[in-house]
GROMACS .gro file of C-alpha atoms in nm:
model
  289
    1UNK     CA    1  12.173 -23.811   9.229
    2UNK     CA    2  12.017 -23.808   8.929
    3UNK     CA    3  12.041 -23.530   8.679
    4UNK     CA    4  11.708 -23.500   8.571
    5UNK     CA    5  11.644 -23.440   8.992
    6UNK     CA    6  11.892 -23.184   9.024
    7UNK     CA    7  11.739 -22.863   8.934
    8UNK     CA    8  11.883 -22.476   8.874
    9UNK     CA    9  11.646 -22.414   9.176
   10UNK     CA   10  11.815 -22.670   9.379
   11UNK     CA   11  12.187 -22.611   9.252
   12UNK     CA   12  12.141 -22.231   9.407
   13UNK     CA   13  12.121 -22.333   9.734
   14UNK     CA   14  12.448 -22.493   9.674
   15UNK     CA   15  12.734 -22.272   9.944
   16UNK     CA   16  12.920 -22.029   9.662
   17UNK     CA   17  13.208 -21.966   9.922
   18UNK     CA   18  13.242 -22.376   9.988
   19UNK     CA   19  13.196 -22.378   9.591
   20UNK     CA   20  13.509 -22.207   9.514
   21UNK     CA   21  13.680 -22.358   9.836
   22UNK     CA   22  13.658 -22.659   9.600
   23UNK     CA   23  13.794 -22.476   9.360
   24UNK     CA   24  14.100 -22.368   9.474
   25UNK     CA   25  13.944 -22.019   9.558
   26UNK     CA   26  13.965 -21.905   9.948
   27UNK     CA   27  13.867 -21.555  10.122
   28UNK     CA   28  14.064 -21.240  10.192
   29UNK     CA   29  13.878 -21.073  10.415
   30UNK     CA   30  13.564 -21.245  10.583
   31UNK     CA   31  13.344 -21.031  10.806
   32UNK     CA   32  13.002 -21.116  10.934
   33UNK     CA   33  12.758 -21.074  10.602
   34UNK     CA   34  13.061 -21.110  10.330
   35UNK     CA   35  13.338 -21.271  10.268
   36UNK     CA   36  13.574 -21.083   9.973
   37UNK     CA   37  13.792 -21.288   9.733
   38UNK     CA   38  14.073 -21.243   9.441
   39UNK     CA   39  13.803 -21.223   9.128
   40UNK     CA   40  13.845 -21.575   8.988
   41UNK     CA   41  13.716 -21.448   8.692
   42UNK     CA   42  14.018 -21.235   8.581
   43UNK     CA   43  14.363 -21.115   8.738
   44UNK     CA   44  14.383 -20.867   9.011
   45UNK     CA   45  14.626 -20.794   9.312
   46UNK     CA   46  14.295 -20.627   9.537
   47UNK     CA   47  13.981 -20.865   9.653
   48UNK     CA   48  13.687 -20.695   9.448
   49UNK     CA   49  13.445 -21.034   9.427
   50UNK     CA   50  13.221 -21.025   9.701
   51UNK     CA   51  13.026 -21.301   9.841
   52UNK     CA   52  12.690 -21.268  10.020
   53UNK     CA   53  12.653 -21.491  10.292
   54UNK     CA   54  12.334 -21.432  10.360
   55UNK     CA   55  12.210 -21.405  10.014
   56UNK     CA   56  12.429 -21.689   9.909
   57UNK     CA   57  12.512 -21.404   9.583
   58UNK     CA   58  12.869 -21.330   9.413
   59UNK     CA   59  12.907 -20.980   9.240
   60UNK     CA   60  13.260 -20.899   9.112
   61UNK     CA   61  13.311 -20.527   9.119
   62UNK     CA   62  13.539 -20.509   8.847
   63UNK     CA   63  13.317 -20.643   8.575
   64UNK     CA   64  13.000 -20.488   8.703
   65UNK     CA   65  12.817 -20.853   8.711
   66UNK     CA   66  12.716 -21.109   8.966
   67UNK     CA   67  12.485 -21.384   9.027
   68UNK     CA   68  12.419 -21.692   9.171
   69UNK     CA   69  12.654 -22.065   9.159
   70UNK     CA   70  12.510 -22.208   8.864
   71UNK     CA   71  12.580 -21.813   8.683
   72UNK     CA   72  12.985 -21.842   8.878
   73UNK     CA   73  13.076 -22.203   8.725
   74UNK     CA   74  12.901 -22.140   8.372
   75UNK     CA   75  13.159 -21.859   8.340
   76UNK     CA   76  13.468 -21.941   8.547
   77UNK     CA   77  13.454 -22.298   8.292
   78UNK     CA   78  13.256 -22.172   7.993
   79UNK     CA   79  13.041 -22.454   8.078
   80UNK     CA   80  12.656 -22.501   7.980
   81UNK     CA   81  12.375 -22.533   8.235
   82UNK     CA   82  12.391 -22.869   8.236
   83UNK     CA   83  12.763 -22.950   8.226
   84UNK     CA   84  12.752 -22.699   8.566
   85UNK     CA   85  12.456 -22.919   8.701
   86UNK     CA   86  12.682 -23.249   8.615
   87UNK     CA   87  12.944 -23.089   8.828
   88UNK     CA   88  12.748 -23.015   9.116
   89UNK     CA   89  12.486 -23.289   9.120
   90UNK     CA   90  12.690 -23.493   9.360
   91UNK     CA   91  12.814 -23.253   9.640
   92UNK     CA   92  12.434 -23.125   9.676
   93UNK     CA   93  12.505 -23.213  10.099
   94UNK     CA   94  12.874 -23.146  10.122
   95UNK     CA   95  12.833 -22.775   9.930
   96UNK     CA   96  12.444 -22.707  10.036
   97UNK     CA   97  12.403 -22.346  10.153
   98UNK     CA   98  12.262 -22.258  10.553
   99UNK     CA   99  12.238 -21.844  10.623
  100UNK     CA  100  12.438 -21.725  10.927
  101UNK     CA  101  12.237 -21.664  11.240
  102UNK     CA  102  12.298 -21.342  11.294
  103UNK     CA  103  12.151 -21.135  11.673
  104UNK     CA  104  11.905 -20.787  11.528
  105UNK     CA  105  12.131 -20.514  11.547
  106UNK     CA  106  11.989 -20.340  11.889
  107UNK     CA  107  11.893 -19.960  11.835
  108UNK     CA  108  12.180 -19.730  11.854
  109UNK     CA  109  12.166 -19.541  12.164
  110UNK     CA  110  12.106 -19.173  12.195
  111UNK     CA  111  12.399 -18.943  12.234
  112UNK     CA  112  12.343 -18.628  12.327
  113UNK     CA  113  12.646 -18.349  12.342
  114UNK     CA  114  12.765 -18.191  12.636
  115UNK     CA  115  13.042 -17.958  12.534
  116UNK     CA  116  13.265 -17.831  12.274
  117UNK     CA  117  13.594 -17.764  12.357
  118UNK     CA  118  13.985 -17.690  12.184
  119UNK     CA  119  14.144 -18.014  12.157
  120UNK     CA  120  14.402 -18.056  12.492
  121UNK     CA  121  14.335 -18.409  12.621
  122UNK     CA  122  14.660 -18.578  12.603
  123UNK     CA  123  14.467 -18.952  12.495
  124UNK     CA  124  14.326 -18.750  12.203
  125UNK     CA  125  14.612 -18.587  12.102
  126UNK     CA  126  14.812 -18.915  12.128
  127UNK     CA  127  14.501 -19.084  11.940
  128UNK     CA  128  14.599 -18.787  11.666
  129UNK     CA  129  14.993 -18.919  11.672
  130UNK     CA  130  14.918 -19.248  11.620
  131UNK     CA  131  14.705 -19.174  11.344
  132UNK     CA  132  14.991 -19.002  11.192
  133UNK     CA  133  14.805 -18.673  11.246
  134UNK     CA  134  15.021 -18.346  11.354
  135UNK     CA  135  14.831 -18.194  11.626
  136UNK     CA  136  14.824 -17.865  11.436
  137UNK     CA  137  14.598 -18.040  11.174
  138UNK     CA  138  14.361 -18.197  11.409
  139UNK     CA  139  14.307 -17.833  11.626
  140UNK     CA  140  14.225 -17.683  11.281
  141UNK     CA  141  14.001 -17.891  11.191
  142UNK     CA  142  13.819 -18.094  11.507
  143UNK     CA  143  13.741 -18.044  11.854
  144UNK     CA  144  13.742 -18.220  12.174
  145UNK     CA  145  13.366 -18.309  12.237
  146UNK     CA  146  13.215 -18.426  12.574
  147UNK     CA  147  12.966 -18.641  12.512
  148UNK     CA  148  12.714 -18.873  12.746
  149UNK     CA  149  12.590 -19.222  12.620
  150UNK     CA  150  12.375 -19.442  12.794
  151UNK     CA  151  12.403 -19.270  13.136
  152UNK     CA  152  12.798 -19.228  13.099
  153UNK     CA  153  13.030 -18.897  13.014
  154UNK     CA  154  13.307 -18.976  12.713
  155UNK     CA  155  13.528 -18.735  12.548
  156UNK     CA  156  13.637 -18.777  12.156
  157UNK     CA  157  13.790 -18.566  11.867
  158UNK     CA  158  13.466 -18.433  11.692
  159UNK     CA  159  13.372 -18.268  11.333
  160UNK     CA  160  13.096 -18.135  11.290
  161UNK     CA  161  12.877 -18.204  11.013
  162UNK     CA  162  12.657 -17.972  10.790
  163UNK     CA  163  12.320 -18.024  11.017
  164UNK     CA  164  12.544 -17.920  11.336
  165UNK     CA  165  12.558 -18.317  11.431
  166UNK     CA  166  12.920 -18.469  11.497
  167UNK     CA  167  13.108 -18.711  11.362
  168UNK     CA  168  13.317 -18.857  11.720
  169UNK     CA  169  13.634 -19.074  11.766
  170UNK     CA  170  13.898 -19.192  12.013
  171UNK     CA  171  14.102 -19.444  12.046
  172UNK     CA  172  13.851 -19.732  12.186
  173UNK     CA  173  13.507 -19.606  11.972
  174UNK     CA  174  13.395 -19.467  11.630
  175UNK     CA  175  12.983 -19.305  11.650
  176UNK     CA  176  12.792 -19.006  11.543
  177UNK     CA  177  12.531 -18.711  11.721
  178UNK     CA  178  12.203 -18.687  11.532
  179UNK     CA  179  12.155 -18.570  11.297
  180UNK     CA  180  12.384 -18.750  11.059
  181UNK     CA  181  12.483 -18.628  10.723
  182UNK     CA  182  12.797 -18.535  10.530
  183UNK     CA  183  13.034 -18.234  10.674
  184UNK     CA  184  13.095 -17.894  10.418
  185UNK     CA  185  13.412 -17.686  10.425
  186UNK     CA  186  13.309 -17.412  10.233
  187UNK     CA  187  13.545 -17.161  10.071
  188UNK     CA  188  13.410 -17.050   9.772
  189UNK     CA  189  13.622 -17.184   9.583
  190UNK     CA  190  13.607 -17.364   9.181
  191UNK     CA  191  13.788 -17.657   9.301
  192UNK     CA  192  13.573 -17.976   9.512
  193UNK     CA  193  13.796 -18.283   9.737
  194UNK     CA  194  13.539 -18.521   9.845
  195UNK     CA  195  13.677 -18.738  10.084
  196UNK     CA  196  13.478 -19.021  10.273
  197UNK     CA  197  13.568 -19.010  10.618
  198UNK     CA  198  13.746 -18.827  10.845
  199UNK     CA  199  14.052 -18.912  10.874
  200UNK     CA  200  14.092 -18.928  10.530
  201UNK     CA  201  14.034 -18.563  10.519
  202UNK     CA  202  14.265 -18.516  10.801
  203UNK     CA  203  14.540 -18.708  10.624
  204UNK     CA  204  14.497 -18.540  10.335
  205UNK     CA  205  14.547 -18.180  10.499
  206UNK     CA  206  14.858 -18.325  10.661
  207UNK     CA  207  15.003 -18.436  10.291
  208UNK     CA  208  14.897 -18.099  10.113
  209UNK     CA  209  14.765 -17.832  10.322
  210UNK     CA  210  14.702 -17.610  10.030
  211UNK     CA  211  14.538 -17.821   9.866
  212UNK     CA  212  14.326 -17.832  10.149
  213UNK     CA  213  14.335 -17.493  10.203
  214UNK     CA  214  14.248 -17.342   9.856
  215UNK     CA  215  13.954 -17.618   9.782
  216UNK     CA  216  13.589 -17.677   9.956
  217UNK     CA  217  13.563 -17.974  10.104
  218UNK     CA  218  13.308 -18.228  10.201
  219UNK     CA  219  13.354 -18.516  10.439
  220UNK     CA  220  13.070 -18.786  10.343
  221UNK     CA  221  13.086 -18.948  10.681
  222UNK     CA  222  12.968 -19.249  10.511
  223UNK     CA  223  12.906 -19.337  10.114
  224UNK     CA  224  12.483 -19.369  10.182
  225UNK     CA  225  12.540 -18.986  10.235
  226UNK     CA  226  12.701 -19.003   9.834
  227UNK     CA  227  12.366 -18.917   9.664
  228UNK     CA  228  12.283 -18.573   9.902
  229UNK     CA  229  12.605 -18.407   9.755
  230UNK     CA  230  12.576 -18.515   9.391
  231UNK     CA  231  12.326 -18.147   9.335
  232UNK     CA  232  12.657 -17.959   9.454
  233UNK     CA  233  12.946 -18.109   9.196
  234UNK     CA  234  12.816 -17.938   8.882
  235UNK     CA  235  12.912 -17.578   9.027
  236UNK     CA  236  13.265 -17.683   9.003
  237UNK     CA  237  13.538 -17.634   8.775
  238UNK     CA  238  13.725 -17.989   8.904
  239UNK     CA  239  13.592 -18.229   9.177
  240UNK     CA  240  13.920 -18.431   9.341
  241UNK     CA  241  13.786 -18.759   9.469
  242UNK     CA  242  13.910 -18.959   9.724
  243UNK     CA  243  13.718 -19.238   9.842
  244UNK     CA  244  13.830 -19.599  10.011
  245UNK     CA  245  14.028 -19.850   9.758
  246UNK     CA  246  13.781 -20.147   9.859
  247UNK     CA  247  13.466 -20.234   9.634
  248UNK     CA  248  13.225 -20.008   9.815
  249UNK     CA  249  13.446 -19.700   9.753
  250UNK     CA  250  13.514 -19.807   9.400
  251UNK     CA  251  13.189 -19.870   9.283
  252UNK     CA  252  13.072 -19.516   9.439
  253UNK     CA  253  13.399 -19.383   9.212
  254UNK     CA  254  13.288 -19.535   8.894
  255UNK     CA  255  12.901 -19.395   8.977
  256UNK     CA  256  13.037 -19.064   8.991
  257UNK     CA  257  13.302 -19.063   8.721
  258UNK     CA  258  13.036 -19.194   8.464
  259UNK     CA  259  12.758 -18.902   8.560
  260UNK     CA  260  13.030 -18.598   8.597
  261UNK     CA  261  13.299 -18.490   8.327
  262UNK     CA  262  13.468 -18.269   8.615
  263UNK     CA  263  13.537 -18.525   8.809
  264UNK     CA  264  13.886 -18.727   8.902
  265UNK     CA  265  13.953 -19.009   9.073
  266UNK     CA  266  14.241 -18.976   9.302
  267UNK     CA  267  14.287 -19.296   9.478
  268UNK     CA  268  14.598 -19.413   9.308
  269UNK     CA  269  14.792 -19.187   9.513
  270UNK     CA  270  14.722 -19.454   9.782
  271UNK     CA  271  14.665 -19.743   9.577
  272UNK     CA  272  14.865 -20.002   9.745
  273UNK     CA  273  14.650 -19.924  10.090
  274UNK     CA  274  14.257 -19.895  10.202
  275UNK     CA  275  14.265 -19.541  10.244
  276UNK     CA  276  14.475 -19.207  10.250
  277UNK     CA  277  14.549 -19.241  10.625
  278UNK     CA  278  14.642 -19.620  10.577
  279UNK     CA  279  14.946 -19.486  10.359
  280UNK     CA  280  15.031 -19.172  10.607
  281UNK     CA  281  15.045 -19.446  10.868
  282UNK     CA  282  15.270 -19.680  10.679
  283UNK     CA  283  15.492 -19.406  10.594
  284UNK     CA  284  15.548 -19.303  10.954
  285UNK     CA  285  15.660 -19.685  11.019
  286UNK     CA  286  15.882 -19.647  10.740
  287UNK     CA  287  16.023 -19.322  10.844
  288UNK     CA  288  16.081 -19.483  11.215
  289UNK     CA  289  16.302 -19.798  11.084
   0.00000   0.00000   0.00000
């Protein structure tokens, strides 16, 4: 192919994850819209470059940047817009970009609560075990909840969020009661742990109950919920964050480190893992070799 015919408009729709496959560069962690890589623009030990594989779009985390193929080669070689368009301009078919067909995501279906109860069901209180979870910890803080979905009865640990919805798992499924929003233990106290799920609130009352104890508390139940609690971190002397090590939870990190002085990042407790529970579950494996 001729250079002349190979234009920036063109080269995008050149594959960026068959791109760096070429490379030398290869996935992590592939799910169904992204695939996560080592940066290969710098050194790290945790995937933080994130492919979209519907957008066909790189952004590494780390540096705050991201862009198309033609913007990944200029800087992984320091080359020119044309020395990256002599690189590509003859593996236009084997490299050339197609979208993943992916089914609509059906509406969730309507769960509606049936009753509230003290945690006794032996499946959830195993769940709770092998979750590394004392059973004292999950009583204090959950409940068993009888819920019915799509015609059927289910049963799941439950926590209830600040618009009296719930936030409901077991062993087999993870879902949520309308309304959804972030969960508030309120104590009156100077001292803020935002956590994002919960389980990593649950782990974290099983490492230091008085932390716990002698802090309010939100669970965000997810990070879209991030921007409802931002009005409430102000009022607080310190605000103890502890949010998932993977790009998502990162970048929300950064967002709220660079807007609030009172704020601390407290994910290198658990650096080496995903998430607090992560760690509290490879530390009971440890403790049973």
């Amino acid at each position: 192919m001729n250079l002349n015919n190979l234009s920036c408009k063109s080269a995008r729709n050149i594959c960026i994850v068959k791109t760096l496959a070429k490379l030398g560069h290869f996935p992590t962690r592939t799910t169904e819209k992204e695939a996560w890589f080592l940066s290969p623009l710098r050194s790290e030990t945790q995937a933080s470059f994130s492919v979209s594989l519907i957008k066909n779009l790189w952004f590494d985390f780390g540096l705050g940047t991201g862009g198309n193929t033609i913007d990944l080669i200029m800087l992984m070689k320091s080359w020119s817009v044309r020395e990256t368009l002599e690189f590509l301009k003859n593996d236009m078919s084997s490299l050339s970009f197609s979208p993943p067909n992916i089914e609509p995501i059906s509406k969730e279906p309507e769960i509606s609560i049936l009753d509230v109860q003290i945690i006794h069901l032996k499946a959830l209180i195993d769940y709770l075990h092998s979750r590394n979870i004392p059973y004292e910890i999950g009583r204090k803080y959950c409940t068993q909840v009888w819920y019915r979905c799509r015609g059927k009865r289910f049963f799941a640990l439950g926590l209830e969020n600040y618009k009296r919805g719930w936030e409901l798992r077991n062993k087999y499924f993870k879902t949520s009661s309308r309304p959804k929003t972030f969960s508030f233990f309120e104590r009156q106290s100077k001292q803020l742990i935002i956590t994002e799920g919960m389980f990593d609130f649950l782990s974290l009352a099983t490492i230091d109950e008085d932390l716990v104890q002698n802090s309010d508390c939100i669970i965000l139940n997810s990070l879209a919920f991030l921007e409802r609690i931002k009005m409430l971190i102000p009022k607080y002397e310190k605000a103890l964050l502890y949010l998932d090590n993977d790009p998502a939870g990162k970048k929300a990190a950064g967002s709220l480190l660079n807007q609030f002085q009172n704020v601390t990042d407290c994910s290198n407790s658990y650096c080496d893992y995903i998430d607090l529970n992560e760690k509290l579950k490879a530390e009971k494996s440890l403790t049973l070799k």
